[in-house]
Tab-separated table of C-alpha atoms in Angstrom:
chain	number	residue	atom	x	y	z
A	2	UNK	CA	67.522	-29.680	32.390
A	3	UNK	CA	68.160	-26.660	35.065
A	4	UNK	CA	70.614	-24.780	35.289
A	5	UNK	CA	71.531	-21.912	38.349
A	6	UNK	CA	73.991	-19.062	36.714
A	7	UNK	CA	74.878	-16.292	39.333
A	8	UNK	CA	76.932	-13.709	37.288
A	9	UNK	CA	78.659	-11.172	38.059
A	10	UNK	CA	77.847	-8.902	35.098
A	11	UNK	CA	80.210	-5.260	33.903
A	12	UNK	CA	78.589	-4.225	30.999
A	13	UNK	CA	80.696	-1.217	30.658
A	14	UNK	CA	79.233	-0.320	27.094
A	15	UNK	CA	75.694	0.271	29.242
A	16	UNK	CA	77.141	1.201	32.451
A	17	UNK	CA	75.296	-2.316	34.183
A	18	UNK	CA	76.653	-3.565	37.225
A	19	UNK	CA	75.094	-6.323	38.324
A	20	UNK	CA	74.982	-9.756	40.147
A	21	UNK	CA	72.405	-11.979	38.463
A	22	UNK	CA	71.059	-15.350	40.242
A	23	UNK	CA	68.589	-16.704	38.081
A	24	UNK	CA	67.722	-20.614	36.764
A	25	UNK	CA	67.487	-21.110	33.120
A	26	UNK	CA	65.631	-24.255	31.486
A	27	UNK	CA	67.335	-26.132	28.666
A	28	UNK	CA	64.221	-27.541	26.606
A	29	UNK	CA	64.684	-30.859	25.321
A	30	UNK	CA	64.936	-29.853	21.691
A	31	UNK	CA	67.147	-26.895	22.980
A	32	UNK	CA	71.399	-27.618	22.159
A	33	UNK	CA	73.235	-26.054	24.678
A	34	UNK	CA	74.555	-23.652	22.369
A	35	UNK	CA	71.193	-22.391	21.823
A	36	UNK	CA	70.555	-22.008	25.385
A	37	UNK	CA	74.348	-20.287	26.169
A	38	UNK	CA	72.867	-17.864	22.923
A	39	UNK	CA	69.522	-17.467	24.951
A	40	UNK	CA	71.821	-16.713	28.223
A	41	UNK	CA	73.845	-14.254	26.133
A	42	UNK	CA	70.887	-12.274	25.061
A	43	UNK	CA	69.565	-12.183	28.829
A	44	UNK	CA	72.524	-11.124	30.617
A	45	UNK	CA	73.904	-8.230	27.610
A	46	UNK	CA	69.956	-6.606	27.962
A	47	UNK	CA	69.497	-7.235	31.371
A	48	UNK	CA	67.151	-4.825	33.168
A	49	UNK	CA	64.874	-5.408	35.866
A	50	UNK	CA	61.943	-5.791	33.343
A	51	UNK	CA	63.049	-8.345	31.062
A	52	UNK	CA	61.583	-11.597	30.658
A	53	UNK	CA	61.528	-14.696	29.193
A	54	UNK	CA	58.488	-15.964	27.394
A	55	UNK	CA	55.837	-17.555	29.549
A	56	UNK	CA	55.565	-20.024	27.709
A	57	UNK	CA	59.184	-21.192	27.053
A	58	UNK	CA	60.040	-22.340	22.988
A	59	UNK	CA	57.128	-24.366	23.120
A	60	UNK	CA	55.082	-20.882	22.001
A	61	UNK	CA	56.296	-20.001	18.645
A	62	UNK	CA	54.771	-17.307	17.915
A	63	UNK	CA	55.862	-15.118	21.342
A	64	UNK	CA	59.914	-13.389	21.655
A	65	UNK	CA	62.219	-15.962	23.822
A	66	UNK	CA	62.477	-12.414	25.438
A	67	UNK	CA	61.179	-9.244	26.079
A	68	UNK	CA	61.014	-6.074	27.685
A	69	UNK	CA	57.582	-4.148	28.151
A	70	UNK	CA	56.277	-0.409	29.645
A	71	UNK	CA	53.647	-0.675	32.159
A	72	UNK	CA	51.224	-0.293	29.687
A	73	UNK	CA	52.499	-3.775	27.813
A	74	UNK	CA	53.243	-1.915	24.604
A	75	UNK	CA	56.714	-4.348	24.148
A	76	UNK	CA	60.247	-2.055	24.159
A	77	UNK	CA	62.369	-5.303	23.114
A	78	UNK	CA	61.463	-8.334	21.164
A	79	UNK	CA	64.429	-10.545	21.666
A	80	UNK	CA	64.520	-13.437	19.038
A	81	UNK	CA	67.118	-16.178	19.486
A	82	UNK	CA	68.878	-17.938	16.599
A	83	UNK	CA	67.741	-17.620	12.450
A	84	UNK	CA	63.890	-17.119	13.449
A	85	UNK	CA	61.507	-17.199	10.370
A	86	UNK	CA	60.730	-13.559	8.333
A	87	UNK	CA	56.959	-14.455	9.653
A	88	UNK	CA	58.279	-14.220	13.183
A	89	UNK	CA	59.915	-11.005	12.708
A	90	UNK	CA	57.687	-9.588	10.876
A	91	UNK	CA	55.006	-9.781	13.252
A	92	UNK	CA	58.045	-8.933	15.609
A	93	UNK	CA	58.206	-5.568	14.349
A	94	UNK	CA	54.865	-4.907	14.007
A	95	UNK	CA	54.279	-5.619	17.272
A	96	UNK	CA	57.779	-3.851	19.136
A	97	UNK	CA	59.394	-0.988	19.193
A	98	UNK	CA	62.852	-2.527	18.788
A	99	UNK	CA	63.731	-6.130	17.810
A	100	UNK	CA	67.018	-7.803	18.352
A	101	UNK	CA	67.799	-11.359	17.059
A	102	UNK	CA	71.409	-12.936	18.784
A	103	UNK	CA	72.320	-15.576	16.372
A	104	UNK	CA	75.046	-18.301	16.889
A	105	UNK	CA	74.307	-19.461	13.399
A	106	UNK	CA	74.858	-17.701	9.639
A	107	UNK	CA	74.187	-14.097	10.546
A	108	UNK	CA	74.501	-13.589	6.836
A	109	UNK	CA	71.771	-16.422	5.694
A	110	UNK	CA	69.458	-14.100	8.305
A	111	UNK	CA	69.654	-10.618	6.632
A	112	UNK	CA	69.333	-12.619	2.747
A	113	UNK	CA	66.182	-14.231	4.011
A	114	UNK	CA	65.363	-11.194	5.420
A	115	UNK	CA	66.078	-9.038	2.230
A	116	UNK	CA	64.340	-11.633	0.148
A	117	UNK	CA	61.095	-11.099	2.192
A	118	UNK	CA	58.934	-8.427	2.757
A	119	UNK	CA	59.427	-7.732	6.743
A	120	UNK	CA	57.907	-4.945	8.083
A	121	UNK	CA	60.586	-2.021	9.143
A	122	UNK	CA	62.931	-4.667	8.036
A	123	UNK	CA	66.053	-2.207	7.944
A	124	UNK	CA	65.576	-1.308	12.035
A	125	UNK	CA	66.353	-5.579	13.093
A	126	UNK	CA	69.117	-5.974	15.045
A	127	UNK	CA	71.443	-8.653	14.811
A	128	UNK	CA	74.064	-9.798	17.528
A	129	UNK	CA	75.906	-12.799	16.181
A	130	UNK	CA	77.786	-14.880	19.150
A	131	UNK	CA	80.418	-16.759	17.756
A	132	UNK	CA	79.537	-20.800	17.596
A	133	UNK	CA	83.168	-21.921	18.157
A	134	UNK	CA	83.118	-19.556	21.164
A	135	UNK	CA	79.648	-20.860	22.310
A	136	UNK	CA	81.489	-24.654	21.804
A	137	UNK	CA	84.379	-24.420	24.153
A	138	UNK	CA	82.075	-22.292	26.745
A	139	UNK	CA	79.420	-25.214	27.091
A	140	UNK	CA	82.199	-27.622	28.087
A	141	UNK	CA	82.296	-25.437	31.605
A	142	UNK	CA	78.634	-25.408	32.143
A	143	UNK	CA	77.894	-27.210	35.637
A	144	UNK	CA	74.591	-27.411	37.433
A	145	UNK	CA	75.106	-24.303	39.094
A	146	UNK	CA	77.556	-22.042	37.621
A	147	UNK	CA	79.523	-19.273	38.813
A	148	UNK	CA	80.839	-17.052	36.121
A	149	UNK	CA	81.935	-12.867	35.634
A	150	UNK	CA	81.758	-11.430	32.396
A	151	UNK	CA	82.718	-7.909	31.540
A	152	UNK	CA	81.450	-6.841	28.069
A	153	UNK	CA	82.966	-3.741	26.801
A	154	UNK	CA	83.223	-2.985	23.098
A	155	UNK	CA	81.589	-5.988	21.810
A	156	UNK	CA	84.380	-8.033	23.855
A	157	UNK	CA	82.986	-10.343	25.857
A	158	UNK	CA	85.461	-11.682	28.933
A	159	UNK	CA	84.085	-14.825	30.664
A	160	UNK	CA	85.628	-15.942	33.784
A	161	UNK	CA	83.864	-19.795	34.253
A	162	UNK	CA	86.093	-20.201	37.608
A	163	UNK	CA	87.892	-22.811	35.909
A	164	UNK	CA	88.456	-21.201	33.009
A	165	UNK	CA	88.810	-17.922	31.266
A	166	UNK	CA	87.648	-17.229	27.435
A	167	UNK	CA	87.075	-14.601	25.706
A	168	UNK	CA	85.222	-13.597	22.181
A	169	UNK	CA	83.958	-10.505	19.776
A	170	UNK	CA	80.371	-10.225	19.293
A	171	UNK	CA	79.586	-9.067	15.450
A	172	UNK	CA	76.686	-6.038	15.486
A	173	UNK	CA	74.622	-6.031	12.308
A	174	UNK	CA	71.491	-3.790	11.565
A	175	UNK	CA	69.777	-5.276	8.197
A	176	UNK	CA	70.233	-1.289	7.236
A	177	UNK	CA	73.604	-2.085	6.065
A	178	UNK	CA	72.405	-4.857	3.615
A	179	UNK	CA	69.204	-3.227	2.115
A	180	UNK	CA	71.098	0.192	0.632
């Protein structure tokens, strides 16, 4: 399915002002949590550069999202979800930086990730959204959706038009769990 989102974006935290009208495609095996996650991760690195992978989450081994110079060398891989240590492995072997936003266990994520040998392991980001968050917000996605959202010290504001929610994202660098 296709969805239009035009956001209005404050992301005081990075000083990003924007309005964003762009169509996002929820794969069939895709929940809509997964693709609100995928949305998240979009809108809170926006930058004129960033992309989604060509080939969509039927490629496994690319980043749902990334960020590259002009030479292609990648800035961001952007990983959505609990993806395997394989993935970000290669993921940081491959990136300068690599962010996963995870709706799901952030903790089962860092012990896999402590239990296997990941390369720079202790540089991985990790955003966790919350999922009960994520589960009231998909009952306002439309078609074409209109929304704000201010982000400002991990707080995230949403303004849906019809309704208004709001929710802390948790920051976790593996760093904290490998000392």
């Amino acid at each position: 399915m296709l969805y239009r989102f035009q956001i209005e974006l404050s992301d005081i935290d990075r000083g990003v002002y924007e309005t964003l009208d762009f169509r996002i495609v929820q794969h069939p095996s895709e929940t809509l949590i997964y693709m609100l996650t995928r949305l998240f991760a979009y809108v809170l690195n926006y930058e004129p550069n960033l992309i989604f992978s060509a080939a969509g989450l039927s490629d496994p081994d690319s980043p749902a999202m990334q960020i590259a110079d002009g030479n292609g060398a990648i800035n961001l891989w952007i990983e959505i979800g609990n993806p395997s240590t394989k993935k970000l492995h290669k993921a940081m072997k491959s990136a300068k930086n690599v962010t996963v936003f995870t709706y799901k266990s952030a903790q089962v994520l860092v012990d896999d990730i402590k239990s296997n040998d990941v390369h720079r392991a202790a540089e991985i980001k990790i955003v966790a959204v919350d999922a009960k968050f994520l589960q009231q917000l998909e009952t306002y996605v439309a078609k074409n959706n209109r929304w704000s959202i201010l982000h400002q010290h991990d707080q995230l504001d949403i303004n849906t038009g019809a309704s208004s929610l709001s929710s802390i994202l948790r920051r976790i660098t593996v760093k904290e769990f490998l000392l």
